[in-house]
Each structure stands twice: as structure tokens, then as C-alpha cells.
PDB file of C-alpha atoms in Angstrom:
ATOM      1  CA  MET A   1       1.703   5.809   5.276  1.00 50.00           C
ATOM      2  CA  ASP A   2       2.581   9.281   3.921  1.00 68.00           C
ATOM      3  CA  TYR A   3       0.376  12.185   2.822  1.00 74.00           C
ATOM      4  CA  ASP A   4       0.177  10.960  -0.767  1.00 75.00           C
ATOM      5  CA  VAL A   5      -0.943   7.462   0.175  1.00 78.00           C
ATOM      6  CA  ALA A   6      -3.432   8.710   2.766  1.00 79.00           C
ATOM      7  CA  LEU A   7      -5.014  11.196   0.368  1.00 81.00           C
ATOM      8  CA  LYS A   8      -5.204   8.678  -2.468  1.00 80.00           C
ATOM      9  CA  ALA A   9      -6.999   6.268  -0.166  1.00 79.00           C
ATOM     10  CA  ILE A  10      -9.637   8.921   0.559  1.00 82.00           C
ATOM     11  CA  PHE A  11     -10.161   9.927  -3.046  1.00 79.00           C
ATOM     12  CA  GLN A  12     -10.227   6.306  -4.227  1.00 76.00           C
ATOM     13  CA  SER A  13     -13.470   5.895  -2.330  1.00 68.00           C
ATOM     14  CA  HIS A  14     -14.892   7.987  -5.197  1.00 58.00           C
ATOM     15  CA  SER A  15     -15.307  10.961  -2.828  1.00 61.00           C
ATOM     16  CA  SER A  16     -18.669  11.747  -4.346  1.00 65.00           C
ATOM     17  CA  GLN A  17     -19.088  15.041  -2.508  1.00 76.00           C
ATOM     18  CA  PHE A  18     -15.747  16.469  -3.628  1.00 80.00           C
ATOM     19  CA  PHE A  19     -15.923  15.550  -7.301  1.00 80.00           C
ATOM     20  CA  PHE A  20     -19.568  16.529  -7.542  1.00 81.00           C
ATOM     21  CA  HIS A  21     -18.802  19.989  -6.136  1.00 80.00           C
ATOM     22  CA  LEU A  22     -15.748  20.263  -8.369  1.00 79.00           C
ATOM     23  CA  LEU A  23     -17.187  19.021 -11.668  1.00 80.00           C
ATOM     24  CA  GLY A  24     -20.897  18.450 -11.217  1.00 82.00           C
ATOM     25  CA  SER A  25     -20.354  14.777 -12.008  1.00 84.00           C
ATOM     26  CA  ARG A  26     -19.503  11.721  -9.911  1.00 82.00           C
ATOM     27  CA  PRO A  27     -17.004   8.951 -10.676  1.00 85.00           C
ATOM     28  CA  VAL A  28     -18.517   5.581 -11.522  1.00 83.00           C
ATOM     29  CA  ARG A  29     -15.309   3.557 -11.509  1.00 84.00           C
ATOM     30  CA  GLN A  30     -11.600   4.028 -11.044  1.00 84.00           C
ATOM     31  CA  LEU A  31      -9.338   3.186 -13.955  1.00 86.00           C
ATOM     32  CA  SER A  32      -6.009   1.437 -13.569  1.00 83.00           C
ATOM     33  CA  VAL A  33      -3.569   3.488 -15.606  1.00 80.00           C
ATOM     34  CA  GLU A  34       0.178   3.054 -15.980  1.00 77.00           C
ATOM     35  CA  PHE A  35       2.396   4.513 -18.685  1.00 70.00           C
ATOM     36  CA  VAL A  36       5.695   2.954 -19.658  1.00 67.00           C
ATOM     37  CA  SER A  37       8.100   4.821 -21.914  1.00 60.00           C
ATOM     38  CA  VAL A  38      11.652   5.822 -21.072  1.00 53.00           C
ATOM     39  CA  GLU A  39      10.442   5.932 -17.498  1.00 65.00           C
ATOM     40  CA  LYS A  40       7.252   4.642 -15.960  1.00 71.00           C
ATOM     41  CA  ARG A  41       4.501   7.198 -15.401  1.00 78.00           C
ATOM     42  CA  ILE A  42       1.730   6.493 -12.922  1.00 85.00           C
ATOM     43  CA  PRO A  43      -0.845   9.265 -12.430  1.00 90.00           C
ATOM     44  CA  ASP A  44      -2.260   9.692  -8.938  1.00 91.00           C
ATOM     45  CA  LEU A  45      -5.912   9.070  -9.774  1.00 93.00           C
ATOM     46  CA  VAL A  46      -7.831   8.408 -12.982  1.00 94.00           C
ATOM     47  CA  PHE A  47     -11.610   7.970 -13.009  1.00 94.00           C
ATOM     48  CA  GLU A  48     -14.308   7.462 -15.590  1.00 94.00           C
ATOM     49  CA  LEU A  49     -17.051   9.943 -14.733  1.00 94.00           C
ATOM     50  CA  GLU A  50     -20.747   9.202 -14.936  1.00 92.00           C
ATOM     51  CA  ASP A  51     -21.019  11.475 -17.989  1.00 92.00           C
ATOM     52  CA  GLY A  52     -18.332   9.477 -19.829  1.00 93.00           C
ATOM     53  CA  ARG A  53     -15.398  11.857 -19.416  1.00 95.00           C
ATOM     54  CA  ILE A  54     -12.024  10.713 -18.120  1.00 96.00           C
ATOM     55  CA  LEU A  55     -10.889  12.585 -15.002  1.00 96.00           C
ATOM     56  CA  HIS A  56      -7.207  12.760 -14.082  1.00 95.00           C
ATOM     57  CA  VAL A  57      -6.330  14.106 -10.621  1.00 95.00           C
ATOM     58  CA  GLU A  58      -2.905  14.868  -9.174  1.00 95.00           C
ATOM     59  CA  LEU A  59      -2.580  15.559  -5.429  1.00 94.00           C
ATOM     60  CA  GLN A  60       0.047  18.129  -4.453  1.00 94.00           C
ATOM     61  CA  VAL A  61       1.456  18.968  -1.035  1.00 93.00           C
ATOM     62  CA  ASP A  62       4.054  21.461  -2.290  1.00 93.00           C
ATOM     63  CA  ASN A  63       4.315  24.090  -5.014  1.00 95.00           C
ATOM     64  CA  ASP A  64       5.951  22.432  -8.014  1.00 94.00           C
ATOM     65  CA  PRO A  65       6.969  24.875 -10.770  1.00 94.00           C
ATOM     66  CA  THR A  66       7.110  22.000 -13.283  1.00 94.00           C
ATOM     67  CA  MET A  67       3.507  20.988 -12.624  1.00 96.00           C
ATOM     68  CA  PRO A  68       2.065  22.344 -15.922  1.00 97.00           C
ATOM     69  CA  TRP A  69       4.558  20.296 -17.934  1.00 95.00           C
ATOM     70  CA  ARG A  70       3.873  17.172 -15.904  1.00 94.00           C
ATOM     71  CA  MET A  71       0.152  17.618 -16.517  1.00 96.00           C
ATOM     72  CA  LEU A  72       0.709  18.161 -20.235  1.00 96.00           C
ATOM     73  CA  GLN A  73       2.662  14.912 -20.428  1.00 93.00           C
ATOM     74  CA  TYR A  74      -0.096  13.070 -18.610  1.00 95.00           C
ATOM     75  CA  TYR A  75      -2.716  14.627 -20.876  1.00 96.00           C
ATOM     76  CA  TRP A  76      -0.983  13.364 -23.997  1.00 94.00           C
ATOM     77  CA  LEU A  77      -0.595   9.857 -22.546  1.00 93.00           C
ATOM     78  CA  LEU A  78      -4.211   9.695 -21.400  1.00 95.00           C
ATOM     79  CA  ARG A  79      -5.551  11.103 -24.656  1.00 94.00           C
ATOM     80  CA  SER A  80      -3.541   8.487 -26.544  1.00 92.00           C
ATOM     81  CA  ASN A  81      -5.074   5.698 -24.472  1.00 92.00           C
ATOM     82  CA  TYR A  82      -8.663   7.013 -24.350  1.00 93.00           C
ATOM     83  CA  ARG A  83      -9.176   8.409 -27.820  1.00 92.00           C
ATOM     84  CA  ASP A  84     -12.970   8.310 -27.677  1.00 92.00           C
ATOM     85  CA  HIS A  85     -13.237  10.201 -24.380  1.00 94.00           C
ATOM     86  CA  VAL A  86     -12.847  13.783 -23.304  1.00 96.00           C
ATOM     87  CA  VAL A  87     -10.023  14.073 -20.754  1.00 96.00           C
ATOM     88  CA  VAL A  88     -10.320  16.626 -17.957  1.00 96.00           C
ATOM     89  CA  GLN A  89      -7.548  17.287 -15.480  1.00 97.00           C
ATOM     90  CA  ALA A  90      -7.270  18.799 -12.027  1.00 96.00           C
ATOM     91  CA  VAL A  91      -4.495  19.377  -9.536  1.00 97.00           C
ATOM     92  CA  VAL A  92      -5.757  19.398  -5.945  1.00 95.00           C
ATOM     93  CA  TYR A  93      -3.401  21.366  -3.710  1.00 96.00           C
ATOM     94  CA  VAL A  94      -3.481  20.347  -0.034  1.00 94.00           C
ATOM     95  CA  GLY A  95      -0.299  22.028   1.183  1.00 93.00           C
ATOM     96  CA  ASN A  96      -0.092  24.552   3.990  1.00 91.00           C
ATOM     97  CA  ALA A  97       1.916  27.217   2.156  1.00 93.00           C
ATOM     98  CA  ARG A  98       0.152  29.724  -0.082  1.00 94.00           C
ATOM     99  CA  LEU A  99      -0.690  28.275  -3.473  1.00 96.00           C
ATOM    100  CA  ARG A 100       1.783  29.660  -6.017  1.00 95.00           C
ATOM    101  CA  MET A 101       1.656  27.133  -8.874  1.00 96.00           C
ATOM    102  CA  SER A 102       0.510  27.957 -12.354  1.00 96.00           C
ATOM    103  CA  SER A 103      -2.275  26.019 -14.034  1.00 96.00           C
ATOM    104  CA  GLU A 104      -1.389  26.743 -17.635  1.00 96.00           C
ATOM    105  CA  ILE A 105       1.259  26.888 -20.334  1.00 96.00           C
ATOM    106  CA  ASP A 106       1.136  29.816 -22.720  1.00 95.00           C
ATOM    107  CA  GLU A 107       4.063  29.872 -25.118  1.00 91.00           C
ATOM    108  CA  GLY A 108       2.754  31.296 -28.344  1.00 85.00           C
ATOM    109  CA  SER A 109       1.517  28.343 -30.382  1.00 89.00           C
ATOM    110  CA  LEU A 110       1.370  26.113 -27.288  1.00 94.00           C
ATOM    111  CA  GLN A 111      -1.516  26.809 -24.967  1.00 95.00           C
ATOM    112  CA  PHE A 112      -2.548  24.322 -22.320  1.00 97.00           C
ATOM    113  CA  ARG A 113      -4.482  24.624 -19.078  1.00 96.00           C
ATOM    114  CA  TYR A 114      -6.165  22.520 -16.407  1.00 97.00           C
ATOM    115  CA  SER A 115      -8.077  23.076 -13.168  1.00 96.00           C
ATOM    116  CA  LEU A 116      -5.998  23.994 -10.120  1.00 97.00           C
ATOM    117  CA  VAL A 117      -7.916  23.639  -6.885  1.00 95.00           C
ATOM    118  CA  ASP A 118      -6.778  24.673  -3.419  1.00 96.00           C
ATOM    119  CA  ILE A 119      -8.762  22.437  -1.094  1.00 95.00           C
ATOM    120  CA  ARG A 120      -9.068  25.405   1.260  1.00 95.00           C
ATOM    121  CA  GLN A 121     -11.518  27.012  -1.168  1.00 94.00           C
ATOM    122  CA  PHE A 122     -14.057  24.457   0.036  1.00 93.00           C
ATOM    123  CA  SER A 123     -15.957  24.752   3.285  1.00 92.00           C
ATOM    124  CA  GLY A 124     -15.132  22.074   5.822  1.00 93.00           C
ATOM    125  CA  GLU A 125     -18.868  21.523   6.161  1.00 93.00           C
ATOM    126  CA  VAL A 126     -18.942  20.038   2.645  1.00 91.00           C
ATOM    127  CA  PHE A 127     -16.797  17.161   3.839  1.00 93.00           C
ATOM    128  CA  LEU A 128     -18.276  16.844   7.322  1.00 93.00           C
ATOM    129  CA  GLN A 129     -21.629  16.083   5.687  1.00 91.00           C
ATOM    130  CA  SER A 130     -20.141  13.487   3.339  1.00 92.00           C
ATOM    131  CA  PRO A 131     -21.569   9.946   3.435  1.00 91.00           C
ATOM    132  CA  SER A 132     -17.992   8.701   3.026  1.00 91.00           C
ATOM    133  CA  SER A 133     -16.314   8.171   6.414  1.00 92.00           C
ATOM    134  CA  SER A 134     -12.833   8.751   5.018  1.00 92.00           C
ATOM    135  CA  GLU A 135     -13.808  11.902   3.134  1.00 93.00           C
ATOM    136  CA  ARG A 136     -14.884  13.575   6.377  1.00 94.00           C
ATOM    137  CA  ALA A 137     -11.208  13.735   7.358  1.00 93.00           C
ATOM    138  CA  LEU A 138     -10.669  16.248   4.539  1.00 94.00           C
ATOM    139  CA  ALA A 139     -12.578  18.828   6.594  1.00 94.00           C
ATOM    140  CA  LEU A 140      -9.383  19.215   8.601  1.00 93.00           C
ATOM    141  CA  LEU A 141      -7.658  20.680   5.535  1.00 95.00           C
ATOM    142  CA  CYS A 142     -10.334  23.322   4.945  1.00 94.00           C
ATOM    143  CA  PRO A 143     -11.018  26.632   6.711  1.00 92.00           C
ATOM    144  CA  VAL A 144     -13.113  25.884   9.794  1.00 90.00           C
ATOM    145  CA  PRO A 145     -14.281  28.155  12.632  1.00 91.00           C
ATOM    146  CA  ASP A 146     -12.879  25.852  15.324  1.00 92.00           C
ATOM    147  CA  ALA A 147     -10.291  23.167  14.503  1.00 91.00           C
ATOM    148  CA  ARG A 148     -10.806  21.371  17.830  1.00 90.00           C
ATOM    149  CA  GLU A 149     -14.539  21.130  17.323  1.00 92.00           C
ATOM    150  CA  THR A 150     -14.050  19.968  13.722  1.00 93.00           C
ATOM    151  CA  ILE A 151     -11.740  17.190  14.897  1.00 92.00           C
ATOM    152  CA  ALA A 152     -14.264  16.228  17.563  1.00 90.00           C
ATOM    153  CA  ARG A 153     -17.071  16.089  14.994  1.00 92.00           C
ATOM    154  CA  VAL A 154     -15.015  13.881  12.689  1.00 92.00           C
ATOM    155  CA  LEU A 155     -14.165  11.512  15.524  1.00 89.00           C
ATOM    156  CA  ARG A 156     -17.767  11.369  16.750  1.00 88.00           C
ATOM    157  CA  SER A 157     -18.944  10.559  13.246  1.00 91.00           C
ATOM    158  CA  TRP A 158     -16.703   7.473  13.325  1.00 89.00           C
ATOM    159  CA  ALA A 159     -18.064   6.154  16.618  1.00 82.00           C
ATOM    160  CA  GLU A 160     -20.103   3.412  14.936  1.00 84.00           C
ATOM    161  CA  VAL A 161     -17.512   2.518  12.295  1.00 84.00           C
ATOM    162  CA  PRO A 162     -16.166  -1.065  12.610  1.00 83.00           C
ATOM    163  CA  PHE A 163     -13.054  -1.256  14.759  1.00 73.00           C
ATOM    164  CA  ASP A 164     -10.514  -2.171  12.061  1.00 74.00           C
ATOM    165  CA  GLU A 165     -11.821   0.468   9.671  1.00 83.00           C
ATOM    166  CA  ARG A 166     -11.756   3.054  12.438  1.00 80.00           C
ATOM    167  CA  ASN A 167      -8.066   2.373  13.045  1.00 78.00           C
ATOM    168  CA  ASN A 168      -7.309   3.127   9.396  1.00 83.00           C
ATOM    169  CA  LEU A 169      -9.421   6.275   9.525  1.00 87.00           C
ATOM    170  CA  LEU A 170      -7.629   7.466  12.635  1.00 85.00           C
ATOM    171  CA  GLU A 171      -4.236   6.897  11.057  1.00 83.00           C
ATOM    172  CA  THR A 172      -5.364   8.980   8.073  1.00 87.00           C
ATOM    173  CA  LEU A 173      -6.594  11.778  10.347  1.00 89.00           C
ATOM    174  CA  VAL A 174      -3.275  11.915  12.208  1.00 86.00           C
ATOM    175  CA  ILE A 175      -1.382  12.092   8.903  1.00 86.00           C
ATOM    176  CA  LEU A 176      -3.579  14.857   7.480  1.00 90.00           C
ATOM    177  CA  SER A 177      -3.392  16.814  10.734  1.00 89.00           C
ATOM    178  CA  GLY A 178       0.336  17.166  10.123  1.00 88.00           C
ATOM    179  CA  LEU A 179      -0.413  19.187   6.982  1.00 90.00           C
ATOM    180  CA  ARG A 180      -2.097  21.858   9.100  1.00 91.00           C
ATOM    181  CA  GLY A 181       0.050  21.655  12.243  1.00 89.00           C
ATOM    182  CA  LEU A 182      -2.804  20.074  14.185  1.00 89.00           C
ATOM    183  CA  LYS A 183      -1.285  16.733  15.154  1.00 84.00           C
ATOM    184  CA  SER A 184      -1.049  17.660  18.829  1.00 83.00           C
ATOM    185  CA  VAL A 185      -4.701  18.749  18.821  1.00 84.00           C
ATOM    186  CA  VAL A 186      -5.754  15.407  17.323  1.00 83.00           C
ATOM    187  CA  GLN A 187      -3.721  13.559  19.937  1.00 76.00           C
ATOM    188  CA  GLU A 188      -5.393  15.576  22.700  1.00 76.00           C
ATOM    189  CA  ARG A 189      -8.799  14.455  21.495  1.00 75.00           C
ATOM    190  CA  LEU A 190      -8.049  10.750  21.158  1.00 69.00           C
ATOM    191  CA  PRO A 191      -8.417   9.563  24.765  1.00 60.00           C
ATOM    192  CA  SER A 192     -11.668  11.459  25.330  1.00 53.00           C
ATOM    193  CA  MET A 193     -13.122  10.132  22.073  1.00 51.00           C
ATOM    194  CA  ALA A 194     -12.446   6.481  22.935  1.00 46.00           C
ATOM    195  CA  ILE A 195     -10.388   5.970  19.796  1.00 44.00           C
ATOM    196  CA  ASN A 196      -7.722   3.265  19.812  1.00 45.00           C
ATOM    197  CA  THR A 197      -4.230   4.765  20.116  1.00 45.00           C
ATOM    198  CA  GLU A 198      -2.507   1.627  18.848  1.00 47.00           C
ATOM    199  CA  VAL A 199      -2.492   2.885  15.271  1.00 45.00           C
ATOM    200  CA  LEU A 200      -0.232   5.740  16.326  1.00 44.00           C
ATOM    201  CA  ILE A 201       2.412   3.381  17.647  1.00 47.00           C
ATOM    202  CA  ARG A 202       1.951   0.347  15.434  1.00 48.00           C
ATOM    203  CA  ASP A 203       4.884   1.074  13.136  1.00 45.00           C
ATOM    204  CA  ASN A 204       7.146   2.761  15.670  1.00 42.00           C
ATOM    205  CA  GLU A 205      10.055   0.655  16.895  1.00 42.00           C
ATOM    206  CA  TRP A 206       9.904   2.159  20.390  1.00 38.00           C
ATOM    207  CA  PHE A 207       6.362   0.910  20.887  1.00 42.00           C
ATOM    208  CA  GLN A 208       6.391  -2.657  19.595  1.00 46.00           C
ATOM    209  CA  GLU A 209       6.192  -4.051  23.139  1.00 47.00           C
ATOM    210  CA  TRP A 210       3.472  -1.619  24.190  1.00 45.00           C
ATOM    211  CA  LYS A 211       0.761  -3.537  22.341  1.00 46.00           C
ATOM    212  CA  GLU A 212       1.487  -6.666  24.378  1.00 50.00           C
ATOM    213  CA  LEU A 213       0.559  -4.918  27.622  1.00 47.00           C
ATOM    214  CA  GLY A 214      -3.067  -4.567  26.573  1.00 43.00           C
ATOM    215  CA  VAL A 215      -3.173  -0.823  26.006  1.00 46.00           C
ATOM    216  CA  LYS A 216      -5.931  -1.319  23.447  1.00 44.00           C
ATOM    217  CA  GLU A 217      -8.064  -3.543  25.643  1.00 44.00           C
ATOM    218  CA  GLY A 218      -7.494  -1.512  28.782  1.00 45.00           C
ATOM    219  CA  ARG A 219      -8.415   1.805  27.185  1.00 47.00           C
ATOM    220  CA  GLN A 220     -11.483   0.473  25.406  1.00 46.00           C
ATOM    221  CA  GLU A 221     -12.764  -1.264  28.508  1.00 47.00           C
ATOM    222  CA  GLY A 222     -12.133   1.807  30.643  1.00 46.00           C
ATOM    223  CA  VAL A 223     -14.084   4.044  28.289  1.00 42.00           C
ATOM    224  CA  LYS A 224     -16.891   1.557  27.760  1.00 45.00           C
ATOM    225  CA  GLU A 225     -17.504   0.564  31.368  1.00 50.00           C
ATOM    226  CA  GLY A 226     -16.004   3.470  33.290  1.00 49.00           C
ATOM    227  CA  LEU A 227     -13.336   3.174  35.908  1.00 43.00           C
ATOM    228  CA  GLN A 228     -15.714   2.282  38.718  1.00 50.00           C
ATOM    229  CA  GLU A 229     -14.264   2.012  42.181  1.00 50.00           C
ATOM    230  CA  GLY A 230     -13.086  -1.493  42.941  1.00 48.00           C
ATOM    231  CA  ARG A 231     -13.568  -2.827  39.384  1.00 49.00           C
ATOM    232  CA  GLN A 232     -10.739  -5.196  38.591  1.00 55.00           C
ATOM    233  CA  GLU A 233      -8.314  -3.106  40.626  1.00 57.00           C
ATOM    234  CA  GLY A 234      -5.642  -5.762  40.715  1.00 52.00           C
ATOM    235  CA  ARG A 235      -5.550  -6.254  36.936  1.00 55.00           C
ATOM    236  CA  GLN A 236      -5.587  -2.531  36.262  1.00 59.00           C
ATOM    237  CA  GLU A 237      -2.823  -1.884  38.756  1.00 62.00           C
ATOM    238  CA  GLY A 238      -0.748  -4.618  37.175  1.00 58.00           C
ATOM    239  CA  GLN A 239      -1.256  -3.143  33.728  1.00 64.00           C
ATOM    240  CA  LYS A 240      -0.287   0.295  35.033  1.00 70.00           C
ATOM    241  CA  GLU A 241       2.935  -1.015  36.527  1.00 74.00           C
ATOM    242  CA  GLY A 242       3.735  -2.826  33.294  1.00 71.00           C
ATOM    243  CA  ARG A 243       3.112   0.293  31.226  1.00 75.00           C
ATOM    244  CA  SER A 244       5.218   2.399  33.570  1.00 79.00           C
ATOM    245  CA  ALA A 245       8.160   0.001  33.320  1.00 78.00           C
ATOM    246  CA  LEU A 246       7.912  -0.182  29.541  1.00 76.00           C
ATOM    247  CA  LEU A 247       7.536   3.583  29.184  1.00 78.00           C
ATOM    248  CA  ARG A 248      10.678   4.049  31.265  1.00 82.00           C
ATOM    249  CA  ARG A 249      12.614   1.769  28.889  1.00 79.00           C
ATOM    250  CA  LEU A 250      11.258   3.550  25.822  1.00 77.00           C
ATOM    251  CA  ILE A 251      12.185   6.982  27.162  1.00 81.00           C
ATOM    252  CA  GLU A 252      15.649   5.808  28.165  1.00 79.00           C
ATOM    253  CA  ARG A 253      16.164   4.355  24.708  1.00 73.00           C
ATOM    254  CA  LYS A 254      15.443   7.744  23.165  1.00 72.00           C
ATOM    255  CA  PHE A 255      16.792  10.195  25.760  1.00 75.00           C
ATOM    256  CA  GLY A 256      19.071   8.188  28.045  1.00 78.00           C
ATOM    257  CA  PRO A 257      18.800   7.633  31.828  1.00 82.00           C
ATOM    258  CA  LEU A 258      15.915   9.424  33.532  1.00 83.00           C
ATOM    259  CA  PRO A 259      16.603  12.182  36.075  1.00 85.00           C
ATOM    260  CA  GLN A 260      14.927  11.872  39.447  1.00 87.00           C
ATOM    261  CA  TRP A 261      12.138  14.316  38.615  1.00 87.00           C
ATOM    262  CA  ALA A 262      11.111  12.151  35.650  1.00 85.00           C
ATOM    263  CA  GLU A 263      11.201   9.006  37.802  1.00 86.00           C
ATOM    264  CA  ASP A 264       8.906  10.737  40.272  1.00 85.00           C
ATOM    265  CA  ARG A 265       6.481  11.724  37.508  1.00 86.00           C
ATOM    266  CA  LEU A 266       6.361   8.156  36.225  1.00 84.00           C
ATOM    267  CA  SER A 267       5.804   6.705  39.674  1.00 85.00           C
ATOM    268  CA  GLY A 268       2.902   9.012  40.389  1.00 85.00           C
ATOM    269  CA  ALA A 269       1.250   8.857  36.969  1.00 84.00           C
ATOM    270  CA  THR A 270      -2.138   7.281  36.383  1.00 83.00           C
ATOM    271  CA  ALA A 271      -2.683   4.747  33.597  1.00 78.00           C
ATOM    272  CA  GLU A 272      -4.255   7.454  31.436  1.00 78.00           C
ATOM    273  CA  GLN A 273      -1.326   9.810  32.044  1.00 83.00           C
ATOM    274  CA  LEU A 274       1.084   7.039  31.065  1.00 81.00           C
ATOM    275  CA  ASP A 275      -0.793   6.606  27.806  1.00 77.00           C
ATOM    276  CA  GLU A 276      -0.568  10.346  27.158  1.00 79.00           C
ATOM    277  CA  CYS A 277       3.184  10.275  27.784  1.00 80.00           C
ATOM    278  CA  ALA A 278       3.506   7.356  25.367  1.00 78.00           C
ATOM    279  CA  LEU A 279       1.771   9.349  22.644  1.00 74.00           C
ATOM    280  CA  ARG A 280       4.047  12.335  23.185  1.00 75.00           C
ATOM    281  CA  ILE A 281       7.167  10.255  22.534  1.00 72.00           C
ATOM    282  CA  LEU A 282       6.178  10.235  18.872  1.00 65.00           C
ATOM    283  CA  ASP A 283       6.977  13.928  18.454  1.00 66.00           C
ATOM    284  CA  ALA A 284       8.999  14.838  21.534  1.00 71.00           C
ATOM    285  CA  SER A 285      12.429  16.335  20.940  1.00 72.00           C
ATOM    286  CA  ALA A 286      13.109  16.863  24.655  1.00 77.00           C
ATOM    287  CA  LEU A 287      12.375  14.843  27.761  1.00 80.00           C
ATOM    288  CA  GLU A 288      10.267  17.634  29.272  1.00 83.00           C
ATOM    289  CA  GLN A 289       7.806  17.462  26.353  1.00 82.00           C
ATOM    290  CA  ILE A 290       6.880  13.881  27.206  1.00 82.00           C
ATOM    291  CA  PHE A 291       5.588  14.885  30.620  1.00 80.00           C
ATOM    292  CA  GLY A 292       3.658  17.887  29.322  1.00 70.00           C
TER     293      GLY A 292
END
């Protein structure tokens, strides 16, 4: 899942808070739109608003100097298909660099413009208060007093979300955190928030065996019941040894044979520390980064 897919998934939930603040009107249904000419054109999002207008939204992570011309092409295609509706357009910029795109074309007889919105112009609180679970993740892209606390609030708000849905939400949060350089902060919060880490490793070839060792079950049970003295010590110790052996193989696959200091760290690590090391493999470019 990349930024574009993750963001579309959030906005497809109708994101009532965002569009209401942007336009004063909420979507009532999403329209399936696809244009075929010399090349196929598929706009990011097209909605019919409650007031009858057609809303076209493009999501941008980078500054594209051709954006006005792309939007003009989409406008003509949409207007041709929805002749009895007013078409409004918006580009929502979610990138980290300063917004430098233009939102208009002014070439004498040709004048065209659309809304250009930097998501950072919104307060993170707007999204934190959203009834949509997925839309709350957008708070991470907005100016907030404390990024760590914002992440914690988002995660706490998902505590009662069904397990499978929560996995998808977490994956989205990790993806969006990369847009603001906050991925490591999100990863720091995961163990303490009792969120399943499997989604972070599900599609990574180094971690396909990790699932089979019961990381998900072990972490959830440990958070739910607490690691009380004497509780299932044998099973937990066996899981720890299994994780340690697998982690050693994963590290060696990426970085080669382990030096003695790394072997010592693995041998003395707790189950929770092993899980933390496993998460760090995702982004580590050096062996030392895995062990913090």
C-alpha cells in the first residue's frame, strides 16, 4: 500500500469532516469515473455532493508543475459526462515540502482555476474529533503541538475498533507517518498501545516466518493479562527462544553473520526487546540500528 492508496481509502469513507470544512457540503455517494481516450484517465476521487454538485479531488504528495493542465483535462471530461451538474475541483496537497504548485491557468483568453488545499492549513483537532476512524489518521499530517501525543490519541481512539479493521488502520497510520518523518515515533508507540505489529511485517519477505511463532497472540495476551510471575513461563520462554532464533536468521539474511556483541544482545534480550528489534529491521540500514 502506498501513500496514494492509503489516502484514497481514507477519503473514500466520505470523510465528512474534511469535505464539510472545505466546501460546506458532504458527499452522499462516490461516483465511479473512468475516461478512455488515447490513454485511460482515472481521477483520484469523484463524489456527488449533497447539494447536487460533482466534486473532483486529486491527492498530491509532490509539487507537480503540470497540475493545472491535468485538472483542466479532468474538468472537461467530467463536464462532458455530467452536463446537468456543476463541477467543482480541488487538489489536496499532503506532501512535506513547501507547497509551490499553481492553482490556475491564465493565458489571455484561457482562464481556469480550482481549489488548492494544503492539508496543513487544517488543525489536527478537526480530524481527531472525526467520527470516521480512518480520517483521524489525517491529524498526523496537520500541525499539532505534540506529534507523540497526537499519535497516542489516534491509537487510543482505535482501541475498541474490531481487530481486522484496526490492522488496516494501523497500516495506514504507518504509511502516512512516512510523509512527516514520524515512522519511528509511530513504531515506538505500538507496543505500549497494544496494537498488533503483524501488519508492519505482513508483506515483508524477511518476516514471513515471524507470524508462525505467535507474535500476534503472544503480544496481545501479554498486554491483556499482564506478564504475571509464573504465568505460562514455559510457553513464553519457548516463544522467546523461537523469536530469537528467527530474528538471528533475518538479520543474517540482511547484514550477514552476526558479530559477538550482537549475539550477546540477542541472547540477553527479552521477548519485548526482540519484537522491537524485529520492527527496526524494516528501516535499518546498519546492524547497530536494529539494537537501538
